[in-house]
XYZ file of C-alpha atoms in Angstrom:
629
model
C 19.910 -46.510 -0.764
C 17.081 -45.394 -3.183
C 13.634 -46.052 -1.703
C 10.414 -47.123 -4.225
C 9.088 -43.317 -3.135
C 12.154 -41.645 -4.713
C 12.364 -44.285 -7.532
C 8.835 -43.361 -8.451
C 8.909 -40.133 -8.147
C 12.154 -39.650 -10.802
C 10.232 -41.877 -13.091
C 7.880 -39.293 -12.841
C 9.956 -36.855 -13.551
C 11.702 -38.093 -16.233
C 8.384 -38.895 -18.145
C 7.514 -34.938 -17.763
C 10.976 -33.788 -18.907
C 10.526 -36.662 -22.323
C 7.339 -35.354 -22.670
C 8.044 -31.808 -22.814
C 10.344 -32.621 -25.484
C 8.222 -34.743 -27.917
C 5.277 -31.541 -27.237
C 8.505 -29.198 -28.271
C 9.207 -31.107 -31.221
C 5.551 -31.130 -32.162
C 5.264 -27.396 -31.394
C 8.241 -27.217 -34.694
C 5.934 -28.564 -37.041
C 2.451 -27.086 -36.073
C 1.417 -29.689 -34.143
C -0.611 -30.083 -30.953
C -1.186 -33.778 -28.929
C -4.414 -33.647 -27.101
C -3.169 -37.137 -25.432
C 0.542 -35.947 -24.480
C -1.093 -32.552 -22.746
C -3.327 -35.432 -20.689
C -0.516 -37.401 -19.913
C 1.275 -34.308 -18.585
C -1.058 -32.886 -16.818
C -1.856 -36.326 -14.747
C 1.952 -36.332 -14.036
C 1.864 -32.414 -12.311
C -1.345 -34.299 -10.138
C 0.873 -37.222 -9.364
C 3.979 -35.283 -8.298
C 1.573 -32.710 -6.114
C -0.026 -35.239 -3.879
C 3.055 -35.914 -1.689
C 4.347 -32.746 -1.837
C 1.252 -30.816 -0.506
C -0.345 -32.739 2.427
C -3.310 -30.372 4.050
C -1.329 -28.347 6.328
C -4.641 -29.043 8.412
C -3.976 -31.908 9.534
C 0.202 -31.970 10.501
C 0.194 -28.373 11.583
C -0.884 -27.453 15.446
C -4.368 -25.211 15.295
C -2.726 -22.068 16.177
C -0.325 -21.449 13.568
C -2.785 -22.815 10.869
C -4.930 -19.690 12.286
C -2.063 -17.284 11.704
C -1.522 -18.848 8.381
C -5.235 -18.278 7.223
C -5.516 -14.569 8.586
C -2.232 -13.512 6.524
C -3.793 -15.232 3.300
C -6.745 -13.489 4.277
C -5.411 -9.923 4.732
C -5.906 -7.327 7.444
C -6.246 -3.672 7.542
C -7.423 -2.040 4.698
C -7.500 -5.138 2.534
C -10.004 -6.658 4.925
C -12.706 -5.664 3.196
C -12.577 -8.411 1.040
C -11.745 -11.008 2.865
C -14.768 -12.725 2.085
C -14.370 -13.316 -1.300
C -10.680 -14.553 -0.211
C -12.574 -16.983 2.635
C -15.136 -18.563 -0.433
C -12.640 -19.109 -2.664
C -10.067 -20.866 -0.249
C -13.531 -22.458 1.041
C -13.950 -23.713 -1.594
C -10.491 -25.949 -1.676
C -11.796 -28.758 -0.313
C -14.429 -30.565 2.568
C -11.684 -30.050 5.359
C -10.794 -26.459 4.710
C -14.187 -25.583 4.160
C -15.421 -27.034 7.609
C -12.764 -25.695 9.342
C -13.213 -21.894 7.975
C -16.677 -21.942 9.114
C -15.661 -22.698 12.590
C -13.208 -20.125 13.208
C -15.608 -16.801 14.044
C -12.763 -14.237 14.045
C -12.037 -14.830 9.741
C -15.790 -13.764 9.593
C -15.771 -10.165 11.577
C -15.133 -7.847 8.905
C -17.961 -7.264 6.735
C -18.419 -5.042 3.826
C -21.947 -3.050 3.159
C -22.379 -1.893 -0.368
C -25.425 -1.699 -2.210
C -23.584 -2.162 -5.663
C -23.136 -5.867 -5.123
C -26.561 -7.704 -5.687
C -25.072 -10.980 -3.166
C -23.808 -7.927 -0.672
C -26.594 -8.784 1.685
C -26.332 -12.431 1.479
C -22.565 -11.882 2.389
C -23.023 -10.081 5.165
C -25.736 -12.053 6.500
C -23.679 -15.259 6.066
C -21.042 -13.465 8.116
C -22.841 -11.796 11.342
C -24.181 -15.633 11.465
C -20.313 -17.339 11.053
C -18.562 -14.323 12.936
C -21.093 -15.760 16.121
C -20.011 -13.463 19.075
C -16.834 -12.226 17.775
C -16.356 -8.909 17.369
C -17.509 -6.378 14.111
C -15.866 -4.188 11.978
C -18.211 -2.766 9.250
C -16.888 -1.446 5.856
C -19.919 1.127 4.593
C -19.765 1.774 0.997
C -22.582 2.815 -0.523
C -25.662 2.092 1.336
C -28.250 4.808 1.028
C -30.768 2.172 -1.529
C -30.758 -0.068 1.410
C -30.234 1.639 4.491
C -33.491 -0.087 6.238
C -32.453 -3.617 4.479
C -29.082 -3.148 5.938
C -30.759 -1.831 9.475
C -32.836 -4.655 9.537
C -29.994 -7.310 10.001
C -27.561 -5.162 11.498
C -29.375 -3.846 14.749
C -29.416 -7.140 16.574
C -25.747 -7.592 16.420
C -25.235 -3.510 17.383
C -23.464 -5.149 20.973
C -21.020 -6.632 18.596
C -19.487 -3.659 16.663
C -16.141 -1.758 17.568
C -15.295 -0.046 14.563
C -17.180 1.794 11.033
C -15.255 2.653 8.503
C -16.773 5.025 6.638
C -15.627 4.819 2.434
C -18.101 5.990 0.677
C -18.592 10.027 -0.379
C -22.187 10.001 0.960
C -20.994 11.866 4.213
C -24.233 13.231 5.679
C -25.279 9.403 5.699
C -23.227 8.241 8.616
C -25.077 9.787 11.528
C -28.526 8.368 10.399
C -26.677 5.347 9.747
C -25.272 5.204 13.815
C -28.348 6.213 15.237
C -30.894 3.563 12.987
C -28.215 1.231 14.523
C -29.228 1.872 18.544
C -27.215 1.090 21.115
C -23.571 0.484 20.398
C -21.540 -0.283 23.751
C -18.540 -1.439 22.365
C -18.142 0.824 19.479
C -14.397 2.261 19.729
C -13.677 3.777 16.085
C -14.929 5.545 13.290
C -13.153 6.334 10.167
C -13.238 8.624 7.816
C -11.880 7.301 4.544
C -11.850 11.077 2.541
C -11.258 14.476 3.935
C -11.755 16.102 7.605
C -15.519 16.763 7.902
C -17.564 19.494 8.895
C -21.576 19.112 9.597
C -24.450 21.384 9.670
C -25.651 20.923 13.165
C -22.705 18.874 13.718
C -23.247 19.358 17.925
C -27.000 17.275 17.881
C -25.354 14.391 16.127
C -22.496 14.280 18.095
C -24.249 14.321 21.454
C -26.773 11.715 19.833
C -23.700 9.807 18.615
C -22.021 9.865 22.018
C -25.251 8.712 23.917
C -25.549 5.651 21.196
C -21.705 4.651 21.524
C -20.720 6.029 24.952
C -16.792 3.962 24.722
C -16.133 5.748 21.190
C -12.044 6.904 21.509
C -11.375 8.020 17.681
C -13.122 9.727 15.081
C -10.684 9.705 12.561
C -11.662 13.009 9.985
C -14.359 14.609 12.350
C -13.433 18.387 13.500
C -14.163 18.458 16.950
C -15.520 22.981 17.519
C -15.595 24.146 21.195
C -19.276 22.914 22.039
C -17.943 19.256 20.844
C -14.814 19.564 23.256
C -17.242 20.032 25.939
C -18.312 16.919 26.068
C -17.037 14.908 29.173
C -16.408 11.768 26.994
C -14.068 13.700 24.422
C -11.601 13.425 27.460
C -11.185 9.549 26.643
C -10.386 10.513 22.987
C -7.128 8.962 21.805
C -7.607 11.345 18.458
C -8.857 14.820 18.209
C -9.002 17.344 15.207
C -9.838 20.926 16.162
C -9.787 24.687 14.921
C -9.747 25.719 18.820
C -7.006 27.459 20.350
C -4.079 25.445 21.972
C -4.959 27.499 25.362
C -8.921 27.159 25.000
C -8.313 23.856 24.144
C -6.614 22.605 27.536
C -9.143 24.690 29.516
C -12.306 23.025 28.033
C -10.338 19.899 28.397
C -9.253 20.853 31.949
C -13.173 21.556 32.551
C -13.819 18.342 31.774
C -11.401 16.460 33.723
C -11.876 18.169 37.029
C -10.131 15.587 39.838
C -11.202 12.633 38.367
C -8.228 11.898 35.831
C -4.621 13.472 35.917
C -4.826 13.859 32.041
C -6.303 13.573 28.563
C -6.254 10.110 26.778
C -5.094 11.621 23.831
C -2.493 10.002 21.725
C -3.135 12.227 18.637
C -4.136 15.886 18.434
C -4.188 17.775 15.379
C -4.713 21.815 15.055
C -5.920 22.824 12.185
C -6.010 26.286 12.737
C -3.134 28.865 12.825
C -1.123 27.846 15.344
C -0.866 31.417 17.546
C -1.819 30.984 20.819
C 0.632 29.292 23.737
C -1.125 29.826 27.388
C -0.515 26.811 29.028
C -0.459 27.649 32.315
C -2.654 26.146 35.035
C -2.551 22.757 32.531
C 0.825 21.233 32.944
C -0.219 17.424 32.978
C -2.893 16.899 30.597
C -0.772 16.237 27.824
C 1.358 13.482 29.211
C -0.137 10.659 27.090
C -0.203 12.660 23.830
C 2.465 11.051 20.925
C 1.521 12.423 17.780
C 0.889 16.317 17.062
C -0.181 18.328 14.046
C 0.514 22.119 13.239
C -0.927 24.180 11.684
C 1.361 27.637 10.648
C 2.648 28.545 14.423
C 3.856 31.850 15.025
C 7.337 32.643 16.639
C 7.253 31.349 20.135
C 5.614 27.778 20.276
C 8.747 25.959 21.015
C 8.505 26.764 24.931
C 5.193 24.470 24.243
C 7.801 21.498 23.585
C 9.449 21.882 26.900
C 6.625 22.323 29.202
C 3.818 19.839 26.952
C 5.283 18.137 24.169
C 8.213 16.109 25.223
C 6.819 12.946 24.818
C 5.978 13.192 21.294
C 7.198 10.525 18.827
C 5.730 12.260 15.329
C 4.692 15.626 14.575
C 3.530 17.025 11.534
C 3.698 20.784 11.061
C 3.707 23.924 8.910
C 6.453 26.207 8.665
C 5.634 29.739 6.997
C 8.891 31.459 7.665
C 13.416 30.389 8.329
C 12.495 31.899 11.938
C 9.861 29.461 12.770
C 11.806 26.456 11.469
C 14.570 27.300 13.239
C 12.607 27.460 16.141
C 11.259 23.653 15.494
C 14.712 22.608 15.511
C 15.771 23.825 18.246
C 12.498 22.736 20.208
C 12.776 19.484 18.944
C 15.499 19.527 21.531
C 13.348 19.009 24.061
C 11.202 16.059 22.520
C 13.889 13.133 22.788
C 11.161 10.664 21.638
C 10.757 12.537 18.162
C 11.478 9.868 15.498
C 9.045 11.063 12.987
C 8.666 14.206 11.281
C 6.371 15.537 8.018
C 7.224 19.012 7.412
C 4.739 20.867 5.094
C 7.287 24.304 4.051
C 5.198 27.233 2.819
C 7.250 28.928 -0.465
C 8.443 32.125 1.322
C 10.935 29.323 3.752
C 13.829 29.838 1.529
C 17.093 27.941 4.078
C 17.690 26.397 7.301
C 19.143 28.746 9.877
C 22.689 27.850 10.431
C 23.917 26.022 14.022
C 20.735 23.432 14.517
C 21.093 19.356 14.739
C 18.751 17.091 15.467
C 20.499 14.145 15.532
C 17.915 11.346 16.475
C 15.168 11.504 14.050
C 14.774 8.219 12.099
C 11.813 9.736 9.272
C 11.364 12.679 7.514
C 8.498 14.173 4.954
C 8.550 17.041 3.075
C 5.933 18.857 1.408
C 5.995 22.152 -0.542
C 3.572 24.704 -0.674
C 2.800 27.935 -1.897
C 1.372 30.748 0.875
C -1.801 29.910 0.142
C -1.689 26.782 0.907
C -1.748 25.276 -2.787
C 0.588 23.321 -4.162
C 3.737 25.130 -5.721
C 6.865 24.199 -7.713
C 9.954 25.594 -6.614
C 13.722 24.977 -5.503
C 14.629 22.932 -2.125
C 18.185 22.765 -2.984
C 19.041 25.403 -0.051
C 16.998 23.696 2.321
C 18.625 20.092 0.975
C 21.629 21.086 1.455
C 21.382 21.466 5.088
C 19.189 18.017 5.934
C 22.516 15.997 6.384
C 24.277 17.564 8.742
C 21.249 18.608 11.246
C 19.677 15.071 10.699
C 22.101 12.534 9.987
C 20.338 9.475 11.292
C 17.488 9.938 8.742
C 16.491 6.375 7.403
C 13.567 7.278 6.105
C 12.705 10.127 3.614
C 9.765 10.878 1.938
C 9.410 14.153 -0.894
C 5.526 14.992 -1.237
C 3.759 17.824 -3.602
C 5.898 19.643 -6.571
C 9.111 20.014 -5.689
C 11.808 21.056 -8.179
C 14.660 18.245 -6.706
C 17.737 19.422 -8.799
C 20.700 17.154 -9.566
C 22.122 18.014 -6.289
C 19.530 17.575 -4.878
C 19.326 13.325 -4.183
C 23.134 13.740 -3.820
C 22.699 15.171 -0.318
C 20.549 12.457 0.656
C 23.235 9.884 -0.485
C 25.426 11.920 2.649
C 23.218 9.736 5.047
C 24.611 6.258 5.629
C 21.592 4.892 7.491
C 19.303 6.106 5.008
C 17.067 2.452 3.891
C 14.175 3.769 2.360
C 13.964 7.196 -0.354
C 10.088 8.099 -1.622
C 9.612 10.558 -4.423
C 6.304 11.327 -5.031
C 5.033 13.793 -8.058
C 7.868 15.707 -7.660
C 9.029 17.728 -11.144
C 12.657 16.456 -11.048
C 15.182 15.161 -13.679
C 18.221 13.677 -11.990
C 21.916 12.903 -12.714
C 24.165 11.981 -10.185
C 27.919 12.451 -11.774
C 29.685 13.049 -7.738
C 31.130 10.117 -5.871
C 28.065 9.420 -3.709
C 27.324 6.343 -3.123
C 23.705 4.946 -1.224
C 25.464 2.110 0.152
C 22.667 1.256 2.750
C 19.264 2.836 0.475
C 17.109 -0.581 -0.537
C 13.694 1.139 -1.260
C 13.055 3.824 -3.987
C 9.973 5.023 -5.129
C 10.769 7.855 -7.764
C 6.769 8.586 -8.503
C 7.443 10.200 -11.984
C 11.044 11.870 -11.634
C 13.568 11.316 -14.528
C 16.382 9.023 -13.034
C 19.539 8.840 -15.942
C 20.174 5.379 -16.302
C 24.176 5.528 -15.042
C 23.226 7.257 -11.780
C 21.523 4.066 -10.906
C 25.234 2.555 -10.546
C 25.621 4.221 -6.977
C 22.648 2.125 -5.824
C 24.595 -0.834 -4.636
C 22.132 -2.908 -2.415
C 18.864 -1.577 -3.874
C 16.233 -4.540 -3.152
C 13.111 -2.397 -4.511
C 12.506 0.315 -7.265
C 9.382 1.713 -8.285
C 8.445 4.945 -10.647
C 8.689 6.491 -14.059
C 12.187 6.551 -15.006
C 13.069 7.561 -18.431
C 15.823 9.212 -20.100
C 15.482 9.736 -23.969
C 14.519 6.850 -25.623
C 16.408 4.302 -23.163
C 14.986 3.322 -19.686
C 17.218 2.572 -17.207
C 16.540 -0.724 -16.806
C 17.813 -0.574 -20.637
C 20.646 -3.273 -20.909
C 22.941 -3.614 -23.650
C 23.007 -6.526 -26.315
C 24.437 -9.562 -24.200
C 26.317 -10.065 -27.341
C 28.440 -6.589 -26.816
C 28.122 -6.766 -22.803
C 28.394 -9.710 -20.683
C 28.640 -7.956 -17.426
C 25.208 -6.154 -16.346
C 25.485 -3.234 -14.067
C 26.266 -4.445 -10.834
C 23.478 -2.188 -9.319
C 20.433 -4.458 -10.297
C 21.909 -7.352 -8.923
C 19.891 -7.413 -5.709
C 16.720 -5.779 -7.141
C 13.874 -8.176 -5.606
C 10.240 -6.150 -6.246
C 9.901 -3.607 -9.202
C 7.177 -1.692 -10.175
C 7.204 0.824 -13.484
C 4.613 3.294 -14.777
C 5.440 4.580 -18.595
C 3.615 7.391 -20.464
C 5.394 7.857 -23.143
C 5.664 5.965 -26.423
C 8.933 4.102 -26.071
C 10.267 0.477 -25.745
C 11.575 -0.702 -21.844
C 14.185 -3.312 -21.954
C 15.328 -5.209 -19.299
C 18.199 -5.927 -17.841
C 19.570 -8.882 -16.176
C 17.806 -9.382 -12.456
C 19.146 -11.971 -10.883
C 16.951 -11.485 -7.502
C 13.566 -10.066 -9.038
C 11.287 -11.650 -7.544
C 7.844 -9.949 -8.484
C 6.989 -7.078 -11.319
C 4.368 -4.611 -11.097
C 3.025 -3.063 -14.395
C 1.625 0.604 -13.443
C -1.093 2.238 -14.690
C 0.176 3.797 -17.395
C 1.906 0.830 -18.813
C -0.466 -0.723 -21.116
C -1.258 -2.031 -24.424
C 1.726 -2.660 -26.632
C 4.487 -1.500 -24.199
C 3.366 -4.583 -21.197
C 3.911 -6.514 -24.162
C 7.257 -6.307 -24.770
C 8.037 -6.607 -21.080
C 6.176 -9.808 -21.359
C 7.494 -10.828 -24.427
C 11.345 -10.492 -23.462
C 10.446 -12.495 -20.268
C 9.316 -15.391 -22.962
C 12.198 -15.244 -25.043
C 14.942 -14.319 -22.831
C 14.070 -16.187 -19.616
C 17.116 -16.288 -17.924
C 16.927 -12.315 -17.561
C 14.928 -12.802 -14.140
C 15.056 -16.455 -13.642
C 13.746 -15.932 -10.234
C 10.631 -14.043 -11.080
C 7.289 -15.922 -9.981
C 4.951 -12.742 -9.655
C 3.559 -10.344 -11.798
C 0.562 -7.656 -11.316
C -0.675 -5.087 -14.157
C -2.783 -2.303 -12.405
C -3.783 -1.000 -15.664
C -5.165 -2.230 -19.200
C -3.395 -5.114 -20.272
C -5.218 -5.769 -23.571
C -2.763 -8.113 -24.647
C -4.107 -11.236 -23.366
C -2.749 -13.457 -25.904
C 1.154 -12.589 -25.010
C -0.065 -13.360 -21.119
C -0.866 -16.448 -21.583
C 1.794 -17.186 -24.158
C 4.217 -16.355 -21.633
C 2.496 -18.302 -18.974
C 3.264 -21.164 -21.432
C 6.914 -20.809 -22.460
C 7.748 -19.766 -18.758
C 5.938 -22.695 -16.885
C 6.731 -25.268 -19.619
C 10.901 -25.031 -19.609
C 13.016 -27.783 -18.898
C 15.874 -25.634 -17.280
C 15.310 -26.257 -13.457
C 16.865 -22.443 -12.865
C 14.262 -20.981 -14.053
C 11.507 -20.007 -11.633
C 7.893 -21.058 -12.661
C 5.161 -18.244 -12.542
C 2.759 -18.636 -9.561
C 0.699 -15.720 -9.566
C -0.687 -13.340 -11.758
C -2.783 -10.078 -10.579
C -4.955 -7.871 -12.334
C -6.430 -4.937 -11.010
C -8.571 -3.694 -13.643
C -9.957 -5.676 -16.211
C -9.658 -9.410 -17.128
C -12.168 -11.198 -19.186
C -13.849 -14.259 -17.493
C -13.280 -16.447 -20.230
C -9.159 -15.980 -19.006
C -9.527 -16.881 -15.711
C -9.593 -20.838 -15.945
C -6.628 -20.927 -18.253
C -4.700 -18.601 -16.300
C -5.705 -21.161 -13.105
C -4.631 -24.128 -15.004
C -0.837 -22.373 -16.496
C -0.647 -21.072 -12.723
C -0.595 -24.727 -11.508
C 1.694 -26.210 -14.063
C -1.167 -27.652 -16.204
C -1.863 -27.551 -20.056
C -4.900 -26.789 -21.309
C -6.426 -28.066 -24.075
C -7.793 -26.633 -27.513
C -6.074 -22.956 -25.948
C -6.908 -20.468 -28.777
C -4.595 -17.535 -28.021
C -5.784 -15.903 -31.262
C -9.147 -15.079 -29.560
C -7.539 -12.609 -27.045
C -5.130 -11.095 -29.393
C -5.640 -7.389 -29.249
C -7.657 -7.263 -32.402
C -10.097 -9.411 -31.086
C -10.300 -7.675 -27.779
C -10.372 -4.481 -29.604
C -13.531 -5.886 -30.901
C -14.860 -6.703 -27.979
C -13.894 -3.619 -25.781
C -15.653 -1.104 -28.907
C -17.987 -2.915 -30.594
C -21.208 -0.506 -31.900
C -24.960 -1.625 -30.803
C -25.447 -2.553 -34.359
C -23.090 -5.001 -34.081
């Protein structure tokens, strides 16, 4: 039996879908009604309230936490989470009071002295974050190093980690030591490239009396007088240019009887990799996972037997076929290796013959010429040989210039476990013609290889495609008049997330995506070309009718065809048809945008919209305008 609630709420609806149609109808002969937009928008209010109760008050504390963090981000997106926690503060009474009172959404704070509120933000949050812990973002401080000092130093118990973005590198140890004590301070982070200091052994002593529990210094070269340090033998992560033997005997030094070995979890040699004494030091190494490198010479894979085998990813150089051979075979002895990122110098030509590694899950390759630059030239005879010596690869990532023929991809459609295939700035142009099929691949990322629209057939169960993919003038996402094809290629029917970067002058049409789900506009994918993409999603709807996402990450002048499309795709009366919920811009969107993007996000009209005034002639206008204008 109907209820008055469901009675109600089709009334509703049925008002919305009439009114739709009379605005339509209007729309036909240039005609706009202030009073029916009203109407329309009061029914969207109407139909909201019992749909979306707080989730404060019927959800249980705990999982309202978790639900805030995610919206919040973690990691590397932290940074900002409190611009996320103001806005969503900002929702109402309830949410705001209950943000404030949860300290841990307040511990990661941002320092940069290019935001004139950056103080009052941080402030605001080393008073909300209370006694929970600190994790300080430093971008570009040096204007206000004593400002920052000032209301930083009497929360110094609280911090456990710096990460350290901006270029400004000889800042950071003044920085540490104008902070005083830090007894809980755990990690520092480099966010550019390893670092070497003039007089590099004072501030590290100085840094190690200030923060005596530091574990990781992520991009800091650690030289023999550093090593010496009794506390480096707590170090989970250690870059050196020692020697593998002088290493363990400055380490072995250190330990004397009080520990049965290092802490380390991550050691990385960065200098040629030549000498292998590890006698008198069998142990030390037991808690050590993840090893770097650097160019060994023949005889390092007795290392893997007697210190390495409990490795899970190493990343190494390989300068000649001898010394890869000899990986392979010492891999042997490392049953725990799932992960491996092989850098191969230009003068490694093949794989020696009889060598299988059977149980590694991820593999990176980089190319590189003997000097250590990067190098274009063929992998096809090393290619070749990847399936049958690692044929439980799921995983594969190309890095640097490699010249990946046509043959090349088809060996990695050989692997039947193989889920996720990254291409990045590799010089490639591939056509797959053999039965291969990558029945199991649903990532690609083809950076800015040249992918011929029918090889994209063999990619049955593909869920995610990103990259510059051109072929003549047709993209392969180029689908034929529905009129002359009814049938799309059956390999974009599960395409979910898809991101494209075009150069080059042409037109990209889609094809029908069933799944997609979210679309990503690259950098290079601006101005008139986003526009067509936009405009076929307004006047052929049903070619994604699940898309509800979309994110440029370069210019979009073409505001007016946004928002036009914002219109036509959130104002439809076929149910089918997903509504767009979120639009991201990661460059640069005119404030005068953002409350009618807010309002067509949430279903609403709004009124007196003058697209004309972001067409791109007027942003044009706006963008070059001359001071005598």
């Amino acid at each position: 039996m109907e209820t008055k609630d469901n009675r109600d709420a089709n009334q509703l609806e049925n008002e919305r879908q009439n009114i739709l149609l009379e605005l339509d109808e209007l729309g036909l002969q240039g005609l706009v009604s202030s009073a029916l937009q009203a109407r329309y928008n009061q029914i969207i209010d109407d139909q909201l309230k019992p749909l979306l109760p707080d989730p404060l008050t019927i959800l249980p504390p705990e999982l309202c936490t978790q639900i805030f963090r995610e919206a919040i981000g973690d990691g590397y997106d932290s940074s900002h989470q409190v611009e996320d926690l103001l806005l969503l503060s900002s929702v109402s009474t309830s949410w705001c009071h209950y943000l404030v009172s949860v300290s841990s959404f307040w511990g990661n704070i941002l320092l940069s002295c290019e935001r004139e509120d950056n103080l009052a933000m941080v402030v605001t949050c080393l008073a909300l974050s209370k006694e929970y812990s600190i994790t300080l973002f430093v971008d570009y401080i040096q204007p206000g190093l004593e400002m920052y000092k000032a209301v930083l130093t009497p929360h110094a118990g609280r911090i456990t980690k710096i990460d350290w973005w901006t270029s400004h590198h000889g800042d950071i140890f003044p920085f540490i030591k104008s902070l005083g004590h830090l007894p809980v301070l755990k990690d520092i982070t480099f966010s550019y490239s390893l670092m070497e200091f003039p007089d590099i052994e004072k501030h590290f002593s100085q840094l190690m009396r200030n923060a005596p529990s530091l574990v990781s210094f992520f991009g800091l070269v650690l030289n023999a007088e550093m090593l010496h340090h009794p506390c480096v033998a707590n170090f989970t992560l250690i870059n050196t240019r020692t020697s593998f033997s002088e290493f363990l005997r400055i380490s072995g030094e250190n330990q004397g009887d009080l520990l049965p070995q290092l802490q380390v979890s991550f050691l990385n040699f960065l200098s040629p990799f030549t000498d292998f004494n590890h006698k008198g030091f069998p142990n030390l190494l037991l808690n050590l996972t993840r090893l770097g490198l650097l160019d060994p010479s023949p005889g390092y894979g007795e290392l893997f037997k007697h210190c390495f085998q409990g490795i899970k990813t190493l990343m190494i150089t390989i300068s000649s076929e001898d010394t890869l051979g000899e990986l392979l075979v010492a891999l042997s002895f490392c049953p725990r290796v799932t992960q491996l990122y092989l850098t191969i110098l230009e003068m490694v030509q093949s794989i020696p013959e009889r060598l299988e590694y059977s149980k590694l899950k991820s593999l990176g390759l980089l190319s590189m010429d003997k000097d250590y630059g990067p190098r274009t030239f063929d992998l096809d005879r090393i290619l070749e040989r990847i399936p049958t010596i690692m044929p439980c690869l799921q995983d594969v990532t190309f890095y640097g210039r490699i010249l990946l023929k046509d043959k090349g991809l088809h060996y990695f459609g050989q692997l039947k476990d193989l889920r996720k295939l990254s291409i990045w700035r590799i010089c490639s142009s591939i056509q797959l013609n053999d039965p291969v099929c990558f029945e199991n691949l649903e990532q690609m990322d083809l950076g800015t290889s040249i992918l011929y629209d029918r090889s994209l057939m063999l990619f049955k169960n593909l869920r995610s495609l990103a990259g510059c993919t051109m072929i003549h003038d047709r993209n392969i996402l180029d689908y034929p008049h529905p009129a002359s094809y009814a049938v799309p290629p059956s390999s974009f029917n599960t395409l979910v997330r898809l991101a494209v970067s075009i150069s080059l002058p042409v037109r990209l049409q889609l094809g029908l995506l069933p799944l997609l789900e979210s679309m990503t506009l690259s950098n290079n994918l601006t101005g008139t070309w986003a526009g067509d993409i936009l405009e076929q999603i307004i006047f052929t709807p049903k070619i994604c009718p699940k898309l509800h996402t979309i994110t440029t990450e370069g210019l979009l002048a073409e505001w007016d065809i946004l928002l036009l499309m914002l219109l036509r795709r959130n104002f439809l009366h076929e149910r089918t048809i997903a509504k767009i919920r979120g639009i991201g811009v990661r460059y640069w969107l005119p404030p005068t945008l953002l409350q009618p993007i807010s309002q067509l996000l949430r279903g609403r009209f709004v009124p007196d919209l003058d697209l004309e005034a972001f067409s791109l002639e007027r942003i044009a206008k706006i963008l070059y305008r001359t001071p005598s204008e």
